[in-house]
Amino acid sequence: MNAVAELQVERREAIRRLIRAQRVATQEELRERLAGQGFDVTQATLSRDLARIGARRVTLPEGGSTYELEGLGPAPSLDHPLAQLRPMVVDMDFNDSMVVVHTIPGAASPVALAMDRARLEEVLGTIAGDDTVFVAPRRGHPAGKVCKQLRSLMKAE
């Protein structure tokens, strides 16, 4: 492998590490962080590298966006994004097969969307009404444990 190809591989691995380790909202922010690691890169090269490694920008439940690698969710923050939902959640309970989240009027859709975007391994999906969200756990994940996890992530315990 020639020196240019080796540098390209090293740079792309540095991009992967940065995206996995912390939230990166813009290419300019990523370019600055790469420069701090000794990689001077143009926006065009960075854009090609991001496409090549399968990075994409995603919208965060609490607003804003970040880059993520395919198959991985966005880098976690110190407070889970679902903690932002707490003011909208009134109550949460479960039965044998699902979790029911009661929200303030009109908040079920954004709460369900945030849960879906959080890509929790234990959650198959959500269905939202106006003030109620049904959360379907994945097979093998008891609804009670999923409810407890959601409460914990939302700091509702």
Coordinates of C-alpha atoms in Angstrom, one line a residue:
M1 CA 0.0 0.0 0.0
N2 CA 1.4 3.4 -0.9
A3 CA 1.7 6.3 1.5
V4 CA -1.4 8.1 0.2
A5 CA -3.6 5.0 0.6
E6 CA -2.2 4.4 4.1
L7 CA -3.0 8.0 5.1
Q8 CA -6.5 7.6 3.7
V9 CA -7.1 4.5 5.7
E10 CA -5.7 6.2 8.9
R11 CA -7.9 9.3 8.3
R12 CA -11.0 7.2 7.8
E13 CA -10.3 5.2 11.0
A14 CA -9.9 8.5 12.9
I15 CA -13.2 9.7 11.5
R16 CA -14.9 6.5 12.7
R17 CA -13.3 6.8 16.2
L18 CA -14.5 10.5 16.5
I19 CA -18.0 9.7 15.5
R20 CA -18.2 6.7 17.8
A21 CA -16.7 8.6 20.8
Q22 CA -18.7 11.8 20.7
R23 CA -21.4 13.7 18.9
V24 CA -20.2 15.5 15.8
A25 CA -22.9 17.9 14.4
T26 CA -21.2 19.3 11.3
Q27 CA -18.4 18.6 8.8
E28 CA -16.6 21.7 10.0
E29 CA -16.6 20.4 13.5
L30 CA -15.3 17.1 12.4
R31 CA -12.7 18.8 10.2
E32 CA -11.4 20.8 13.2
R33 CA -11.2 17.6 15.4
L34 CA -9.3 15.8 12.6
A35 CA -6.9 18.8 12.4
G36 CA -6.3 18.4 16.1
Q37 CA -5.2 14.8 15.3
G38 CA -2.9 15.9 12.5
F39 CA -5.2 15.3 9.5
D40 CA -5.6 18.4 7.3
V41 CA -8.5 17.7 5.1
T42 CA -10.7 19.7 2.7
Q43 CA -14.5 19.6 3.0
A44 CA -14.8 17.7 -0.3
T45 CA -12.4 15.0 0.9
L46 CA -14.2 14.8 4.2
S47 CA -17.5 14.5 2.4
R48 CA -16.2 11.6 0.3
D49 CA -14.7 9.9 3.4
L50 CA -18.0 10.1 5.3
A51 CA -19.9 8.6 2.3
R52 CA -17.2 5.9 2.0
I53 CA -17.4 4.8 5.6
G54 CA -21.2 4.9 5.7
A55 CA -21.6 7.8 8.0
R56 CA -24.9 9.8 7.8
R57 CA -26.4 12.7 9.6
V58 CA -29.4 12.0 11.8
T59 CA -31.8 14.3 13.7
L60 CA -31.7 13.9 17.5
P61 CA -34.9 13.6 19.5
E62 CA -33.9 16.6 21.6
G63 CA -33.1 18.7 18.4
G64 CA -30.1 19.2 16.4
S65 CA -28.2 16.5 14.4
T66 CA -25.2 14.4 14.6
Y67 CA -23.2 12.0 12.4
E68 CA -23.6 8.2 13.0
L69 CA -22.2 5.1 11.4
E70 CA -24.5 2.7 9.8
G71 CA -25.6 0.0 12.3
L72 CA -24.8 2.3 15.2
G73 CA -26.9 4.9 16.8
P74 CA -25.6 8.3 17.6
A75 CA -22.9 8.7 20.2
P76 CA -24.5 8.8 23.7
S77 CA -24.5 11.9 25.7
L78 CA -24.1 12.0 29.5
D79 CA -27.9 12.3 29.8
H80 CA -29.8 10.0 27.5
P81 CA -31.9 11.9 24.9
L82 CA -35.0 10.3 26.4
A83 CA -34.5 12.3 29.6
Q84 CA -35.6 15.3 27.6
L85 CA -39.1 13.7 27.3
R86 CA -39.8 13.7 31.0
P87 CA -41.8 17.0 31.0
M88 CA -44.2 15.5 28.4
V89 CA -44.7 12.1 30.2
V90 CA -47.5 11.9 32.7
D91 CA -47.5 8.2 33.6
M92 CA -46.1 4.9 32.4
D93 CA -47.4 1.4 33.1
F94 CA -47.2 -2.1 31.5
N95 CA -49.1 -5.3 31.1
D96 CA -48.0 -8.8 29.9
S97 CA -47.2 -7.6 26.4
M98 CA -46.7 -3.9 26.1
V99 CA -45.8 -0.6 27.8
V100 CA -48.3 2.2 27.8
V101 CA -47.0 5.8 28.1
H102 CA -49.4 8.6 28.9
T103 CA -48.3 12.0 27.8
I104 CA -49.6 15.5 28.0
P105 CA -52.2 16.2 25.2
G106 CA -50.6 16.3 21.8
A107 CA -47.2 15.0 22.9
A108 CA -47.6 11.3 22.1
S109 CA -46.2 11.6 18.5
P110 CA -42.9 13.4 19.5
V111 CA -42.4 11.0 22.5
A112 CA -42.9 7.9 20.2
L113 CA -40.6 9.4 17.6
A114 CA -37.9 10.0 20.2
M115 CA -38.3 6.4 21.5
D116 CA -38.0 5.1 17.9
R117 CA -35.0 7.2 17.1
A118 CA -33.3 6.1 20.4
R119 CA -33.1 2.6 18.8
L120 CA -33.3 0.8 22.1
E121 CA -32.5 -2.9 21.6
E122 CA -35.4 -3.9 23.7
V123 CA -38.1 -1.9 21.8
L124 CA -39.6 -3.2 18.6
G125 CA -41.6 -0.1 17.9
T126 CA -44.2 2.4 19.0
I127 CA -47.7 3.5 18.1
A128 CA -48.8 7.0 19.1
G129 CA -52.2 8.6 19.5
D130 CA -52.7 12.1 20.9
D131 CA -51.7 11.5 24.5
T132 CA -50.9 7.8 24.6
V133 CA -48.0 5.7 23.2
F134 CA -48.0 2.0 23.0
V135 CA -44.5 0.5 23.2
A136 CA -44.0 -3.0 21.9
P137 CA -41.1 -4.8 23.4
R138 CA -39.0 -7.2 21.3
R139 CA -39.4 -10.9 21.8
G140 CA -37.6 -12.0 24.9
H141 CA -37.8 -8.6 26.6
P142 CA -40.5 -8.5 29.3
A143 CA -42.7 -5.4 29.2
G144 CA -42.0 -4.8 32.9
K145 CA -38.2 -4.5 32.3
V146 CA -38.7 -2.3 29.3
C147 CA -41.0 0.0 31.3
K148 CA -38.4 0.2 34.1
Q149 CA -35.7 0.9 31.5
L150 CA -37.7 3.7 29.9
R151 CA -38.4 5.2 33.3
S152 CA -34.7 5.1 34.1
L153 CA -33.7 6.7 30.8
M154 CA -36.3 9.4 31.3
K155 CA -35.3 9.8 34.9
A156 CA -38.9 9.2 35.9
E157 CA -38.1 6.7 38.7

